[in-house]
Tab-separated table of C-alpha atoms in Angstrom:
chain	number	residue	atom	x	y	z
M	1	UNK	CA	53.352	53.948	28.225
M	2	UNK	CA	56.842	54.462	26.815
M	3	UNK	CA	56.317	55.161	23.129
M	4	UNK	CA	60.023	54.773	22.327
M	5	UNK	CA	60.589	51.688	24.450
M	6	UNK	CA	62.572	48.924	22.765
M	7	UNK	CA	61.085	45.621	23.907
M	8	UNK	CA	62.678	42.255	24.486
M	9	UNK	CA	60.972	40.105	21.861
M	10	UNK	CA	60.779	37.144	24.230
M	11	UNK	CA	58.817	39.258	26.702
M	12	UNK	CA	56.308	40.162	23.983
M	13	UNK	CA	55.736	36.545	22.950
M	14	UNK	CA	56.102	34.265	25.939
M	15	UNK	CA	52.855	33.055	27.451
M	16	UNK	CA	50.956	33.805	24.229
M	17	UNK	CA	49.885	30.505	22.695
M	18	UNK	CA	49.342	31.812	19.187
M	19	UNK	CA	50.832	34.861	17.492
M	20	UNK	CA	50.635	33.092	14.120
M	21	UNK	CA	53.372	33.905	11.631
M	22	UNK	CA	55.872	36.671	12.362
M	23	UNK	CA	58.522	38.825	10.704
M	24	UNK	CA	61.329	40.722	12.429
M	25	UNK	CA	63.636	43.191	10.677
M	26	UNK	CA	66.257	45.428	12.274
M	27	UNK	CA	69.899	46.235	12.940
M	28	UNK	CA	72.182	44.657	15.526
M	29	UNK	CA	73.150	46.685	18.584
M	30	UNK	CA	76.725	47.136	17.337
M	31	UNK	CA	75.385	48.574	14.074
M	32	UNK	CA	77.270	46.056	11.950
M	33	UNK	CA	74.572	43.613	10.833
M	34	UNK	CA	71.112	43.573	9.301
M	35	UNK	CA	68.747	41.037	10.820
M	36	UNK	CA	65.657	39.437	9.405
M	37	UNK	CA	63.692	36.597	10.953
M	38	UNK	CA	60.581	34.707	9.947
M	39	UNK	CA	58.672	32.098	11.930
M	40	UNK	CA	55.547	30.026	11.403
M	41	UNK	CA	53.124	28.497	13.863
M	42	UNK	CA	50.136	26.234	13.303
M	43	UNK	CA	47.071	24.824	15.030
M	44	UNK	CA	45.762	22.343	12.448
M	45	UNK	CA	47.470	19.128	11.359
M	46	UNK	CA	47.789	20.572	7.851
M	47	UNK	CA	49.554	23.700	9.106
M	48	UNK	CA	51.833	21.762	11.440
M	49	UNK	CA	52.962	19.414	8.679
M	50	UNK	CA	55.650	21.807	7.420
M	51	UNK	CA	59.355	22.536	7.466
M	52	UNK	CA	61.592	25.294	6.141
M	53	UNK	CA	64.101	24.435	3.436
M	54	UNK	CA	66.815	26.618	1.905
M	55	UNK	CA	67.851	26.498	-1.734
M	56	UNK	CA	70.389	28.888	-3.258
M	57	UNK	CA	69.801	31.446	-0.505
M	58	UNK	CA	66.018	31.329	-0.821
M	59	UNK	CA	63.772	29.911	1.912
M	60	UNK	CA	60.666	27.838	1.268
M	61	UNK	CA	57.927	26.194	3.303
M	62	UNK	CA	57.519	22.566	2.294
M	63	UNK	CA	55.504	19.578	3.561
M	64	UNK	CA	57.194	17.446	6.187
M	65	UNK	CA	55.112	14.428	5.210
M	66	UNK	CA	53.811	14.759	1.634
M	67	UNK	CA	51.246	11.986	2.178
M	68	UNK	CA	49.468	14.081	4.822
M	69	UNK	CA	49.053	17.307	2.822
M	70	UNK	CA	45.394	18.395	2.752
M	71	UNK	CA	45.454	21.851	1.127
M	72	UNK	CA	48.791	23.317	-0.013
M	73	UNK	CA	47.382	26.601	-1.341
M	74	UNK	CA	48.118	28.840	1.662
M	75	UNK	CA	50.883	26.925	3.422
M	76	UNK	CA	53.465	26.180	0.699
M	77	UNK	CA	55.359	29.183	-0.685
M	78	UNK	CA	58.690	30.995	-0.976
M	79	UNK	CA	59.158	32.925	2.267
M	80	UNK	CA	62.478	34.667	1.525
M	81	UNK	CA	63.870	35.738	-1.853
M	82	UNK	CA	66.394	38.310	-3.075
M	83	UNK	CA	66.239	40.631	-6.052
M	84	UNK	CA	69.299	42.771	-6.747
M	85	UNK	CA	69.990	44.654	-3.474
M	86	UNK	CA	66.614	43.791	-1.917
M	87	UNK	CA	65.825	40.975	0.509
M	88	UNK	CA	62.124	40.056	0.582
M	89	UNK	CA	60.407	38.170	3.402
M	90	UNK	CA	56.680	37.414	3.641
M	91	UNK	CA	54.161	34.951	5.027
M	92	UNK	CA	52.771	33.833	1.662
M	93	UNK	CA	53.059	33.780	-2.095
M	94	UNK	CA	53.138	37.579	-2.139
M	95	UNK	CA	56.911	37.053	-1.890
M	96	UNK	CA	56.723	36.272	-5.598
M	97	UNK	CA	54.388	39.222	-6.200
M	98	UNK	CA	56.977	41.615	-4.746
M	99	UNK	CA	59.841	39.881	-6.566
M	100	UNK	CA	58.048	40.056	-9.926
M	101	UNK	CA	57.003	43.644	-9.230
M	102	UNK	CA	60.595	44.719	-8.624
M	103	UNK	CA	61.626	43.047	-11.878
M	104	UNK	CA	58.910	45.045	-13.651
M	105	UNK	CA	60.064	48.330	-12.124
M	106	UNK	CA	57.403	48.558	-9.413
M	107	UNK	CA	58.102	49.451	-5.798
M	108	UNK	CA	57.249	47.333	-2.740
M	109	UNK	CA	54.042	49.274	-2.041
M	110	UNK	CA	52.774	49.225	-5.602
M	111	UNK	CA	53.350	45.497	-5.968
M	112	UNK	CA	51.343	44.769	-2.817
M	113	UNK	CA	48.405	46.869	-4.009
M	114	UNK	CA	47.526	43.912	-6.224
M	115	UNK	CA	47.094	41.592	-3.197
M	116	UNK	CA	44.870	41.300	-0.154
M	117	UNK	CA	44.407	39.156	2.972
M	118	UNK	CA	44.141	35.371	2.720
M	119	UNK	CA	40.713	33.917	1.808
M	120	UNK	CA	40.496	31.693	4.889
M	121	UNK	CA	37.125	32.807	6.267
M	122	UNK	CA	36.359	33.527	9.114
M	123	UNK	CA	39.975	34.372	10.077
M	124	UNK	CA	40.952	36.279	6.911
M	125	UNK	CA	44.598	35.900	7.892
M	126	UNK	CA	46.583	39.075	7.162
M	127	UNK	CA	49.396	39.017	4.638
M	128	UNK	CA	52.525	40.394	6.299
M	129	UNK	CA	55.572	41.387	4.272
M	130	UNK	CA	58.963	43.017	4.677
M	131	UNK	CA	61.845	44.115	2.462
M	132	UNK	CA	65.388	45.227	3.253
M	133	UNK	CA	67.192	47.407	0.710
M	134	UNK	CA	70.993	47.460	0.989
M	135	UNK	CA	72.924	50.503	-0.205
M	136	UNK	CA	76.150	52.324	0.680
M	137	UNK	CA	77.097	50.002	3.523
M	138	UNK	CA	73.726	50.348	5.233
M	139	UNK	CA	70.075	49.492	4.667
M	140	UNK	CA	66.516	50.715	4.990
M	141	UNK	CA	63.449	48.533	5.292
M	142	UNK	CA	59.733	48.415	4.705
M	143	UNK	CA	56.962	46.385	6.280
M	144	UNK	CA	53.328	45.853	5.369
M	145	UNK	CA	50.156	44.206	6.591
M	146	UNK	CA	47.107	43.618	4.404
M	147	UNK	CA	43.984	43.054	6.512
M	148	UNK	CA	40.275	42.544	6.097
M	149	UNK	CA	38.442	45.773	6.829
M	150	UNK	CA	35.518	43.919	8.459
M	151	UNK	CA	34.303	40.509	9.608
M	152	UNK	CA	32.784	39.826	6.181
M	153	UNK	CA	36.006	40.226	4.216
M	154	UNK	CA	34.305	42.866	2.068
M	155	UNK	CA	37.477	44.859	1.356
M	156	UNK	CA	41.152	45.176	2.234
M	157	UNK	CA	42.980	47.733	4.378
M	158	UNK	CA	46.639	48.147	3.377
M	159	UNK	CA	49.146	49.420	5.945
M	160	UNK	CA	52.686	50.308	4.811
M	161	UNK	CA	55.632	51.251	7.052
M	162	UNK	CA	59.093	52.517	6.069
M	163	UNK	CA	62.094	52.663	8.412
M	164	UNK	CA	65.696	53.820	8.465
M	165	UNK	CA	67.929	51.279	10.191
M	166	UNK	CA	69.047	52.201	13.719
M	167	UNK	CA	71.544	50.235	15.797
M	168	UNK	CA	69.845	47.907	18.276
M	169	UNK	CA	66.327	48.538	16.953
M	170	UNK	CA	64.078	46.198	15.038
M	171	UNK	CA	60.392	45.950	14.219
M	172	UNK	CA	58.183	42.910	14.713
M	173	UNK	CA	54.899	42.250	12.945
M	174	UNK	CA	52.771	39.121	13.286
M	175	UNK	CA	49.482	37.905	11.939
M	176	UNK	CA	47.491	37.492	15.154
M	177	UNK	CA	47.188	39.081	18.586
M	178	UNK	CA	46.497	35.744	20.268
M	179	UNK	CA	44.475	32.569	19.818
M	180	UNK	CA	40.711	32.779	19.312
M	181	UNK	CA	37.791	31.828	17.094
M	182	UNK	CA	37.947	33.684	14.823
M	183	UNK	CA	41.548	34.627	15.531
M	184	UNK	CA	42.004	38.368	16.258
M	185	UNK	CA	44.355	39.962	13.749
M	186	UNK	CA	47.393	42.113	14.555
M	187	UNK	CA	46.612	45.714	15.490
M	188	UNK	CA	48.642	48.932	15.229
M	189	UNK	CA	52.226	49.561	14.158
M	190	UNK	CA	54.969	46.913	14.099
M	191	UNK	CA	56.349	46.482	17.614
M	192	UNK	CA	59.761	47.887	18.519
M	193	UNK	CA	62.186	45.128	19.564
M	194	UNK	CA	65.863	44.813	20.457
M	195	UNK	CA	68.225	43.079	18.018
M	196	UNK	CA	71.131	41.199	19.608
M	197	UNK	CA	74.630	41.302	18.143
M	198	UNK	CA	74.897	37.506	18.237
M	199	UNK	CA	72.661	35.572	15.827
M	200	UNK	CA	72.548	32.524	18.093
M	201	UNK	CA	71.447	34.566	21.100
M	202	UNK	CA	68.643	36.155	19.085
M	203	UNK	CA	67.597	32.893	17.419
M	204	UNK	CA	67.412	30.960	20.676
M	205	UNK	CA	65.601	33.774	22.457
M	206	UNK	CA	62.914	33.917	19.774
M	207	UNK	CA	62.500	30.161	19.334
M	208	UNK	CA	62.335	29.438	23.056
M	209	UNK	CA	59.697	32.144	23.581
M	210	UNK	CA	57.293	30.698	20.995
M	211	UNK	CA	54.598	28.352	22.290
M	212	UNK	CA	56.002	24.827	22.355
M	213	UNK	CA	52.838	23.180	20.996
M	214	UNK	CA	52.161	25.571	18.129
M	215	UNK	CA	55.595	26.644	16.889
M	216	UNK	CA	56.754	24.953	13.676
M	217	UNK	CA	59.806	26.616	12.126
M	218	UNK	CA	62.109	29.626	12.449
M	219	UNK	CA	64.648	31.126	10.057
M	220	UNK	CA	67.047	33.937	10.984
M	221	UNK	CA	69.546	35.712	8.708
M	222	UNK	CA	72.210	38.230	9.721
M	223	UNK	CA	73.972	40.156	6.940
M	224	UNK	CA	77.305	41.882	7.586
M	225	UNK	CA	76.833	45.413	6.260
M	226	UNK	CA	80.480	45.827	5.310
M	227	UNK	CA	81.051	42.530	3.505
M	228	UNK	CA	77.434	41.406	2.838
M	229	UNK	CA	78.439	37.998	4.199
M	230	UNK	CA	75.427	36.071	5.523
M	231	UNK	CA	74.926	34.010	8.660
M	232	UNK	CA	71.811	31.866	8.697
M	233	UNK	CA	70.066	29.771	11.326
M	234	UNK	CA	67.146	27.457	10.626
M	235	UNK	CA	65.135	25.472	13.183
M	236	UNK	CA	62.426	22.970	12.256
M	237	UNK	CA	60.320	21.315	14.935
M	238	UNK	CA	59.692	18.489	12.461
M	239	UNK	CA	62.963	16.763	11.694
């Protein structure tokens, strides 16, 4: 096993029917751009009835057909928000927890200590989060996964990861290993993946690798580290 191998993200995903929700953060191969991506998948009609929307640079999950919403509590939230020089991306309403924590002078880790996995027994879906911090023409980033410590949901294990940005390298964390009942949660460290220079190449590679039946939406943002100019791509299966 090559411990420093940088994987093609499509090779990690393709053929896997359900990796759940996923976050990718990293730096383009040319070293000029910061990349973050977030995607959602779904098996139930309630989960599949969603789209991404963007408002003032923030990204939200919203119902595609409001009349068909069954339970909005775990599927409708702000996925991407910014606070000062920080870009936050998560798979739930802990986006707001991190945002409010930063406003109150807390760090990423301390804010997340107030949260745990989702209460969707028996899956106990992990909460995955990431944050890029831009400074001096570069950035660092953090990632986290909050998981049930056992099949009963008796307590929460909190894993935190901090990375310097390195050209061509990103990290990928997702909620599930694969489909199942209950669904097996992600294990180990975020996976090392390559980040393309071209946002369209990366976006298409990721979207096309996700299972065609279960994928719902994908959002990708590239930030120019010199100018902080953003490029964004958003794909919704429901149109």
